[in-house]
Coordinates of C-alpha atoms in Angstrom, one line a residue:
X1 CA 222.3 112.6 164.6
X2 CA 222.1 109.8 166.7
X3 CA 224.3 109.2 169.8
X4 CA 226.4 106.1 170.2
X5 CA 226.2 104.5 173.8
X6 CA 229.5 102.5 174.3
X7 CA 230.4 102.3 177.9
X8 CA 234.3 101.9 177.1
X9 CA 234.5 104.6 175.5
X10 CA 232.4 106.8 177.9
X11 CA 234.8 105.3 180.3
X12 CA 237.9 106.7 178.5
X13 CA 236.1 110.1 177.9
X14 CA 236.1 110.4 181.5
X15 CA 239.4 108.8 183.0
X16 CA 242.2 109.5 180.4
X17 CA 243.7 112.8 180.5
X18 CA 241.5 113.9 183.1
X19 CA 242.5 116.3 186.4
X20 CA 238.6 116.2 187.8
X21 CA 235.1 116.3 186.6
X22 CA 231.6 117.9 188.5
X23 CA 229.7 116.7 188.9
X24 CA 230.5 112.9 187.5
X25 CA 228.2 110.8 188.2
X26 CA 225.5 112.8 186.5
X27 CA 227.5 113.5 183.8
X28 CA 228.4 109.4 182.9
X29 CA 224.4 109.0 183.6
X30 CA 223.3 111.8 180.9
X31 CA 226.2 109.9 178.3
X32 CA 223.9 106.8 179.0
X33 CA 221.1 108.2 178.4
X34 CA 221.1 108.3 175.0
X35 CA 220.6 112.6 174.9
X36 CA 222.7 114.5 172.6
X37 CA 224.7 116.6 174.7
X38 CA 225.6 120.3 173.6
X39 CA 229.7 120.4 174.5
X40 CA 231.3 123.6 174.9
X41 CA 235.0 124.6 174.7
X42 CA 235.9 128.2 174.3
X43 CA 239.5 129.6 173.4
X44 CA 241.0 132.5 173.4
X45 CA 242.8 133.9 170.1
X46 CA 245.9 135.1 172.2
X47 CA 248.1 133.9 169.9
X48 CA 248.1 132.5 165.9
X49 CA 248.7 129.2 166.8
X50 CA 247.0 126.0 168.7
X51 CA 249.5 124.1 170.9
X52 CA 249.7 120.8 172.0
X53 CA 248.8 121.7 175.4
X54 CA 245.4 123.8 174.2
X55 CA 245.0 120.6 171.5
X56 CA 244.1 118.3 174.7
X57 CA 241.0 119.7 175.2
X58 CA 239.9 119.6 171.6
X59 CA 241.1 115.8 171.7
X60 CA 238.3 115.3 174.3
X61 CA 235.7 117.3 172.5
X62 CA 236.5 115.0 169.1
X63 CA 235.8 112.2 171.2
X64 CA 232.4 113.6 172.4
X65 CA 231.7 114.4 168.9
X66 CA 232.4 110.5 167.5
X67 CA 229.5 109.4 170.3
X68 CA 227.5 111.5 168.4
X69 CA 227.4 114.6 171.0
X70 CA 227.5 118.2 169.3
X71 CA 230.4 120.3 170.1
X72 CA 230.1 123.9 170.4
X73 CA 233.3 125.8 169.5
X74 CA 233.5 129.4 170.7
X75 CA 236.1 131.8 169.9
X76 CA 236.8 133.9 172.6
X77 CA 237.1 137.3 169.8
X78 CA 235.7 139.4 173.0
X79 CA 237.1 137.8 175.7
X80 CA 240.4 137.8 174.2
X81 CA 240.3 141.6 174.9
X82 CA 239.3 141.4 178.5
X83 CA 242.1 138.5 178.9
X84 CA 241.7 135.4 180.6
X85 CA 243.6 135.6 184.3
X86 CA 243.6 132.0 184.9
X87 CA 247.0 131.1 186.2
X88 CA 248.8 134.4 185.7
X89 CA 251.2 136.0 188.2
X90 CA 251.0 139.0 186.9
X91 CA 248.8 141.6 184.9
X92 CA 247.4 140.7 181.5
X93 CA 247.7 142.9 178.9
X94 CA 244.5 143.8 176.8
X95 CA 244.5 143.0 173.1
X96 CA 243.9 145.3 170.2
X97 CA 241.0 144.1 168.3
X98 CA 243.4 144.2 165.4
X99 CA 245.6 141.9 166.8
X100 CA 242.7 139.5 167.5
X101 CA 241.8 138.9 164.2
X102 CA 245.4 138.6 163.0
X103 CA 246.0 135.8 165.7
X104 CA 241.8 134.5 164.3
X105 CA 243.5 134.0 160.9
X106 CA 244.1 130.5 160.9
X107 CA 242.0 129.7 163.8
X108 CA 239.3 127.8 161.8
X109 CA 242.0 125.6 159.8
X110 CA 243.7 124.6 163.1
X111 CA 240.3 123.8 164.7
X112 CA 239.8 121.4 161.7
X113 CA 242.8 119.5 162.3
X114 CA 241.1 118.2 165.3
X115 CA 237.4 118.6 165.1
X116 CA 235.1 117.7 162.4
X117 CA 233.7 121.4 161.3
X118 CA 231.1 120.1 159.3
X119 CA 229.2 118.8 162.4
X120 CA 230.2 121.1 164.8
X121 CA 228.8 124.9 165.8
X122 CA 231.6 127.5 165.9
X123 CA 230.8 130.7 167.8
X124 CA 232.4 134.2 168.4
X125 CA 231.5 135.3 171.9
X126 CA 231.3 139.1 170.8
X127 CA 227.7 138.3 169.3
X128 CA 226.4 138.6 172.5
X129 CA 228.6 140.2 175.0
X130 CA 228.8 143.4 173.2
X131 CA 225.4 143.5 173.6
X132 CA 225.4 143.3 177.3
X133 CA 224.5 146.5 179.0
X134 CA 225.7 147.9 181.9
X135 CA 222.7 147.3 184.2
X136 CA 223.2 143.0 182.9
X137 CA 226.5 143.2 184.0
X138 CA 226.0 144.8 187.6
X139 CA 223.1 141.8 188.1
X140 CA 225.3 139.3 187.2
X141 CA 228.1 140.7 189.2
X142 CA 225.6 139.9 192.1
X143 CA 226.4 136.5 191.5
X144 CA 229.9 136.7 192.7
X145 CA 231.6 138.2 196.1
X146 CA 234.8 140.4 196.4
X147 CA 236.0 137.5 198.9
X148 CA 235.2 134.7 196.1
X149 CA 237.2 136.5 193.9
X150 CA 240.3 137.4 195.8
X151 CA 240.4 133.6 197.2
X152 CA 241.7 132.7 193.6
X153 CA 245.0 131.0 194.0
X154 CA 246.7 133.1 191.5
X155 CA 244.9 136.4 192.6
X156 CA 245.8 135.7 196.2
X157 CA 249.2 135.3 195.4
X158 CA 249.3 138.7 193.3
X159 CA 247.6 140.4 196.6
X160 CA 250.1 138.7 198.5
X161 CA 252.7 140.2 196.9
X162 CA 250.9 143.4 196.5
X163 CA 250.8 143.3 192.8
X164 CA 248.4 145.2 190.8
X165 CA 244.6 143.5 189.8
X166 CA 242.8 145.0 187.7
X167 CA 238.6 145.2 188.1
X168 CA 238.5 144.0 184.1
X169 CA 240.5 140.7 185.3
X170 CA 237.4 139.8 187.7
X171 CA 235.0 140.1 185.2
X172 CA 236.4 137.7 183.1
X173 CA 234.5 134.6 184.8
X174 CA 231.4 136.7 184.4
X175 CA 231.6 136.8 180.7
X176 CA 233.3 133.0 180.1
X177 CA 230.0 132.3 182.1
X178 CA 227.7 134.0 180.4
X179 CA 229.1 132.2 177.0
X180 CA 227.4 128.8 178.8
X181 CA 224.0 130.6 178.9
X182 CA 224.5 131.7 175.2
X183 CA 224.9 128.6 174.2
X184 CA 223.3 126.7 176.2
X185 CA 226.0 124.2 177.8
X186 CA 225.2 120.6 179.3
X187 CA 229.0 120.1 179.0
X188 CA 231.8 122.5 179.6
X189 CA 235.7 120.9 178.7
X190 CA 238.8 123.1 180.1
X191 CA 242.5 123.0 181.2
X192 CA 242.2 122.2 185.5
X193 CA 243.2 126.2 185.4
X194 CA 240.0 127.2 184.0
X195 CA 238.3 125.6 187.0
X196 CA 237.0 128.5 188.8
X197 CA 235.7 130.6 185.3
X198 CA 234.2 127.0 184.5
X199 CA 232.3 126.9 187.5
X200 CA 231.3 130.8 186.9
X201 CA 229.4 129.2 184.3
X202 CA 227.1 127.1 186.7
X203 CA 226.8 129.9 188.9
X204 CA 225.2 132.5 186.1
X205 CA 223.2 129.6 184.2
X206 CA 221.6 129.0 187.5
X207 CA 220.9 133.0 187.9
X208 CA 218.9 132.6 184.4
X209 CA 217.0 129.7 185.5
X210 CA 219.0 127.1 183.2
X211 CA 220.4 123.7 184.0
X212 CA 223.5 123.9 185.3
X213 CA 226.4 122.5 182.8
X214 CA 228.8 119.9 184.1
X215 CA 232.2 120.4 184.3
X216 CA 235.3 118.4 182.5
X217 CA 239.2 119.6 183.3
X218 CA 241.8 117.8 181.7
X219 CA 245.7 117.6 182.8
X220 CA 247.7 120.4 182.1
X221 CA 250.8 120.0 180.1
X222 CA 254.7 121.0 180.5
X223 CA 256.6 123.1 177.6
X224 CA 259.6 122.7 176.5
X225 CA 260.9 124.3 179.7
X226 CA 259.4 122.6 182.0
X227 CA 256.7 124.8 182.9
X228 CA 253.2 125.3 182.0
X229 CA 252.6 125.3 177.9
X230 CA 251.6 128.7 177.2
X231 CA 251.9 131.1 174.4
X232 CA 253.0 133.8 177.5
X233 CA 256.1 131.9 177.7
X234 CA 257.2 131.2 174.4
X235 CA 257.4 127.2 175.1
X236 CA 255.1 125.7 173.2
X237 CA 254.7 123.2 170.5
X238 CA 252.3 124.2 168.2
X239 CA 250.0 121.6 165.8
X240 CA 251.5 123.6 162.8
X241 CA 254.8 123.7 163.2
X242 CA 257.2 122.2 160.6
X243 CA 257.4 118.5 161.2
X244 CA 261.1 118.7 161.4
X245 CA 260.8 121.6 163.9
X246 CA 258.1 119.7 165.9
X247 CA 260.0 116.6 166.1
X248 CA 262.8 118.6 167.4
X249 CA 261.2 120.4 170.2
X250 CA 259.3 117.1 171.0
X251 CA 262.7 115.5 171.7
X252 CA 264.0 118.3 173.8
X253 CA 261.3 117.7 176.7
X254 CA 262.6 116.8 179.8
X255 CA 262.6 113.0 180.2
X256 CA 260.0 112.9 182.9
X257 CA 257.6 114.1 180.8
X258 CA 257.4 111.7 177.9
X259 CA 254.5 108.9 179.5
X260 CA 252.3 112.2 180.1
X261 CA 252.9 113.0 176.5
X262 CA 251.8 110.0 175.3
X263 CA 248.5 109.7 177.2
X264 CA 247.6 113.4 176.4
X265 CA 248.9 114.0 172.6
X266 CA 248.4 110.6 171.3
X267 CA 246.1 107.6 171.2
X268 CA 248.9 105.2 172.5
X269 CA 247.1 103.7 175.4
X270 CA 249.2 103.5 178.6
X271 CA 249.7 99.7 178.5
X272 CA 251.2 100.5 175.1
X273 CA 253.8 103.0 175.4
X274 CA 257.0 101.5 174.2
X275 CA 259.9 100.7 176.9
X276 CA 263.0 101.0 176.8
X277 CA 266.2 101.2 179.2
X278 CA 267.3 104.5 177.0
X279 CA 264.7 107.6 177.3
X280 CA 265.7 108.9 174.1
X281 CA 264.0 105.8 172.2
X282 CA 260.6 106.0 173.5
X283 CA 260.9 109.8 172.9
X284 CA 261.9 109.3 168.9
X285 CA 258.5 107.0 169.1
X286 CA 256.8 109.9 171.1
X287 CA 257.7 112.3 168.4
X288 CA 256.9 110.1 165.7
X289 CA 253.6 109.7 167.2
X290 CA 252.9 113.7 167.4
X291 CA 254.3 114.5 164.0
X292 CA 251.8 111.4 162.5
X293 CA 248.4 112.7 164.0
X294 CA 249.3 116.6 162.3
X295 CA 251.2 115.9 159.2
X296 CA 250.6 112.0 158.3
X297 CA 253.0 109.1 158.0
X298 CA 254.9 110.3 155.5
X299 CA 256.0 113.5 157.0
X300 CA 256.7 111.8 160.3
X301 CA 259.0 109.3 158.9
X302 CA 260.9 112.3 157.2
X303 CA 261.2 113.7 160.4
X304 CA 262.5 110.9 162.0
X305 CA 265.2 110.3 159.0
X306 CA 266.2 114.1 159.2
X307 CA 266.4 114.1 163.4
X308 CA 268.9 110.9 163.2
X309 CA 271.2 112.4 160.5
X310 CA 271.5 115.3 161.7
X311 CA 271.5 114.9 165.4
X312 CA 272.7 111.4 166.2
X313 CA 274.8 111.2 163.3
X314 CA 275.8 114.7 162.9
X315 CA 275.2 115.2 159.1
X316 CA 274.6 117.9 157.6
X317 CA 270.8 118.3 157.2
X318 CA 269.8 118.9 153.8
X319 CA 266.8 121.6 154.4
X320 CA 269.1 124.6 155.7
X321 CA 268.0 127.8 156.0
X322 CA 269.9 129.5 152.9
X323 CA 271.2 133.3 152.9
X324 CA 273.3 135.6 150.9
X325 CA 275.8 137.5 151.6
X326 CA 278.1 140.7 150.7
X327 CA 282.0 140.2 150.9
X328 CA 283.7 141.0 153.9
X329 CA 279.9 141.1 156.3
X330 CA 280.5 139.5 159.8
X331 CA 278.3 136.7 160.8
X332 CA 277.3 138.9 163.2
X333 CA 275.9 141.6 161.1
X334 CA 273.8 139.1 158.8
X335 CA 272.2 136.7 161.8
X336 CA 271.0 140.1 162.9
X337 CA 270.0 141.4 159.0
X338 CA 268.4 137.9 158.5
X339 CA 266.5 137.8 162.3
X340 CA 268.0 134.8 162.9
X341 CA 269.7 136.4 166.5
X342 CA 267.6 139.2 167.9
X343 CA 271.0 141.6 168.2
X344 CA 275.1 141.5 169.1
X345 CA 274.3 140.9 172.8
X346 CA 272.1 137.3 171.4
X347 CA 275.1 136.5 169.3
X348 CA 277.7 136.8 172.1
X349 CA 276.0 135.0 174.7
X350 CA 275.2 132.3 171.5
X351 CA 279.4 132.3 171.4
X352 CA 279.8 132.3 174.5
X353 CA 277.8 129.8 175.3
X354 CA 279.2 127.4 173.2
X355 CA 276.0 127.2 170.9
X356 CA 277.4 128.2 167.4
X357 CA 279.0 124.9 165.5
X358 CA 280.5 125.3 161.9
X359 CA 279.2 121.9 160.8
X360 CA 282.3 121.2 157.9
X361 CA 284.6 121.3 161.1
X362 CA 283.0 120.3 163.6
X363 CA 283.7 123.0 166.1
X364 CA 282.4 125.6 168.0
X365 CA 283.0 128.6 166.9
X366 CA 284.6 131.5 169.4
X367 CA 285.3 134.4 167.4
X368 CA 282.5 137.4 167.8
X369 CA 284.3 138.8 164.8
X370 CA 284.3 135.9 162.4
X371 CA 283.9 137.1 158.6
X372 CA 281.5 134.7 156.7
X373 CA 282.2 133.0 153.7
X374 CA 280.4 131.3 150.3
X375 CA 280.0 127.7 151.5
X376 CA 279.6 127.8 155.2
X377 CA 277.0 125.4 157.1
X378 CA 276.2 126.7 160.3
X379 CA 273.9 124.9 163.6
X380 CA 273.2 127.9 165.9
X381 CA 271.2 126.8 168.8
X382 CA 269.3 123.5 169.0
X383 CA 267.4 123.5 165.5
X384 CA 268.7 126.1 163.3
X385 CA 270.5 125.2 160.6
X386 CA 272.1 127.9 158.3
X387 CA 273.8 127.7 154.8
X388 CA 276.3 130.7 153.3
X389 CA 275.1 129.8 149.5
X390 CA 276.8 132.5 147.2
X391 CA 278.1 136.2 147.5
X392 CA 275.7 139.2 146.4
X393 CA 277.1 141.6 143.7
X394 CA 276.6 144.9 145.9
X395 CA 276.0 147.4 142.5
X396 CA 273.3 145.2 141.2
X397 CA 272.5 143.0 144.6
X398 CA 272.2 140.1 142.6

């Protein structure tokens, strides 16, 4: 493998999308010095699926890889039980092992949307921290003070508050840290969040004598609330969504957000993102962008077609969500049967909230006790689109 030295692009690697780097300058002299660089990202299977906000990093490793740097790829299947504290208020919850390789199950195929597997090395951190003993993890706890510790912004704010920390939740940096040394790092990439675990892993490659890596944080990005993207929160945007679905959120982000959007989920330089006096263009271009890079041209355009009929037109969209029915069931009792509301309460604060349309009439509906019917297109929420198709025989349930 040979590495490609192109000073634009080693510019971009280290400007676009970036919060800070350590140390930089000796970072842009070893991508000019013609060494293939060993580039580490690790990730955490806490959920099934990659978001856009965990994709940014991979972005920046892909763009390591096309200079001809290797990328090392480590799934976190050990760390994922400890659970990363980085930016949590509160206590993590450990994960069953169990539910680590469920959430693994896809992992690999996500990965690939982004990186090129065939020339990268993937990793499962459990190789070598299960192998740890207790006497290596009380010398590399030397490495680190109770003080250092406690001074973490998001730890400090717990103590503050005099919220529970667990002893597991400091020994998290210990073992992201220890990954570098497995691996043996030049490069780490990470949200700015992961600043202090990333420096962990200077700290315990220097105990062993190594180089120490250098350090790469890219931006963090805003959910569809507003807040931090996190699979915690349940406001993400995922890179396998439906491209209906991820067109939909995509246009739901608050208005401030689009321009960061563009610089870290697509490769529409800032010069070139589109203006406009009306927010909701650039943000169909946005979208169409996002859906493009996961699902191709095709599939974009679709979504685009299916967002403008049935949202600025108000159509009825054609891909509905289809179920059947017995006579005389409330709409009530088969959103709950079908999962589509979690229970009555969801339902009533859906009425209540105006949030429940019956498309053929366009209006609201307000009846908690409304009976459904063969033929009835419903939009409940922002995206869900539901279609009464024909009535079951309930001796048969045909």
């Amino acid at each position: 493998m040979k590495v490609v030295i192109d000073e634009k692009k080693i510019d971009e690697i280290l400007d676009i999308g970036i919060e800070d780097i350590f140390i930089k300058e000796n970072l842009k002299k070893k991508l000019l010095s013609g060494k293939i660089l060993r580039v580490k990202f690790g990730i955490d299977p806490t959920g099934p699926k990659i978001h856009l906000g965990r994709a940014i990093p991979l972005r920046k490793l892909r763009q390591f890889q096309d200079l001809g740097h290797k990328v090392i790829l480590i799934v976190g299947d050990f760390t994922a039980t400890i659970g990363d504290p980085s930016d949590k208020l509160e206590k993590r919850p450990m994960l069953t092992e169990k539910e680590i390789k469920q959430n693994m199950k896809y992992y690999t195929k996500q990965l690939g949307m982004i990186i090129d597997l065939k020339k990268a090395e993937i990793k499962y951190n459990s190789k070598w921290l299960k192998k740890l003993n207790f006497k290596e993890i009380a010398e590399l706890s030397e490495s680190f003070s109770l003080q250092q510790m406690s001074a973490r912004r998001n730890f400090k704010d717990r103590i503050e508050k005099n919220e529970e920390i667990s002893l597991r939740e400091f020994l998290y940096p210990l073992m992201q840290g220890y990954d570098s040394v497995a691996t043996k790092s030049d490069v780490e990439i990470g949200g700015f969040d992961q600043l202090f675990n990333l420096k962990a892993g200077r700290i315990i490659q220097k105990h062993y004598n190594m180089p120490e890596q250098d350090i790469l944080t890219v931006k963090m990005l805003e959910g569809v609330d507003g807040r931090k993207m996190s699979t915690s929160w349940d406001n993400i945007i995922t890179i396998v969504d439906e491209p209906k679905d991820m067109f939909g959120k995509i246009m739901s982000i608050k208005d401030e957000l689009i321009s960061k959007y563009f610089l870290l989920c697509t490769d529409i330089k800032e010069t070139e993102i589109p203006k406009s006096e009306n927010p909701r263009d650039v943000k169909m271009k946005l979208a169409y962008e996002i859906v493009k890079i996961y699902h191709g041209e095709k599939e974009a355009k679709k979504a685009e077609e299916n967002f403008v009929k049935t949202f600025q037109k108000k159509e009825i969209p054609e891909e509905m969500i289809e179920i059947k029915i017995n006579k005389n069931e409330t709409l009530v009792d088969v959103l709950i049967k079908e999962k589509i509301v979690s229970s009555k309460g969801d339902f009533r604060r859906l009425i209540e909230e105006g949030a429940i349309t019956d498309l053929d009439i366009n209006e609201k509906l307000n009846n908690i006790n409304i009976i459904t019917k063969p033929g009835m297109h419903l939009k409940i929420g922002k995206r869900r689109f539901v279609k009464i198709i024909s009535l079951k025989n309930k001796k048969n349930g045909s």
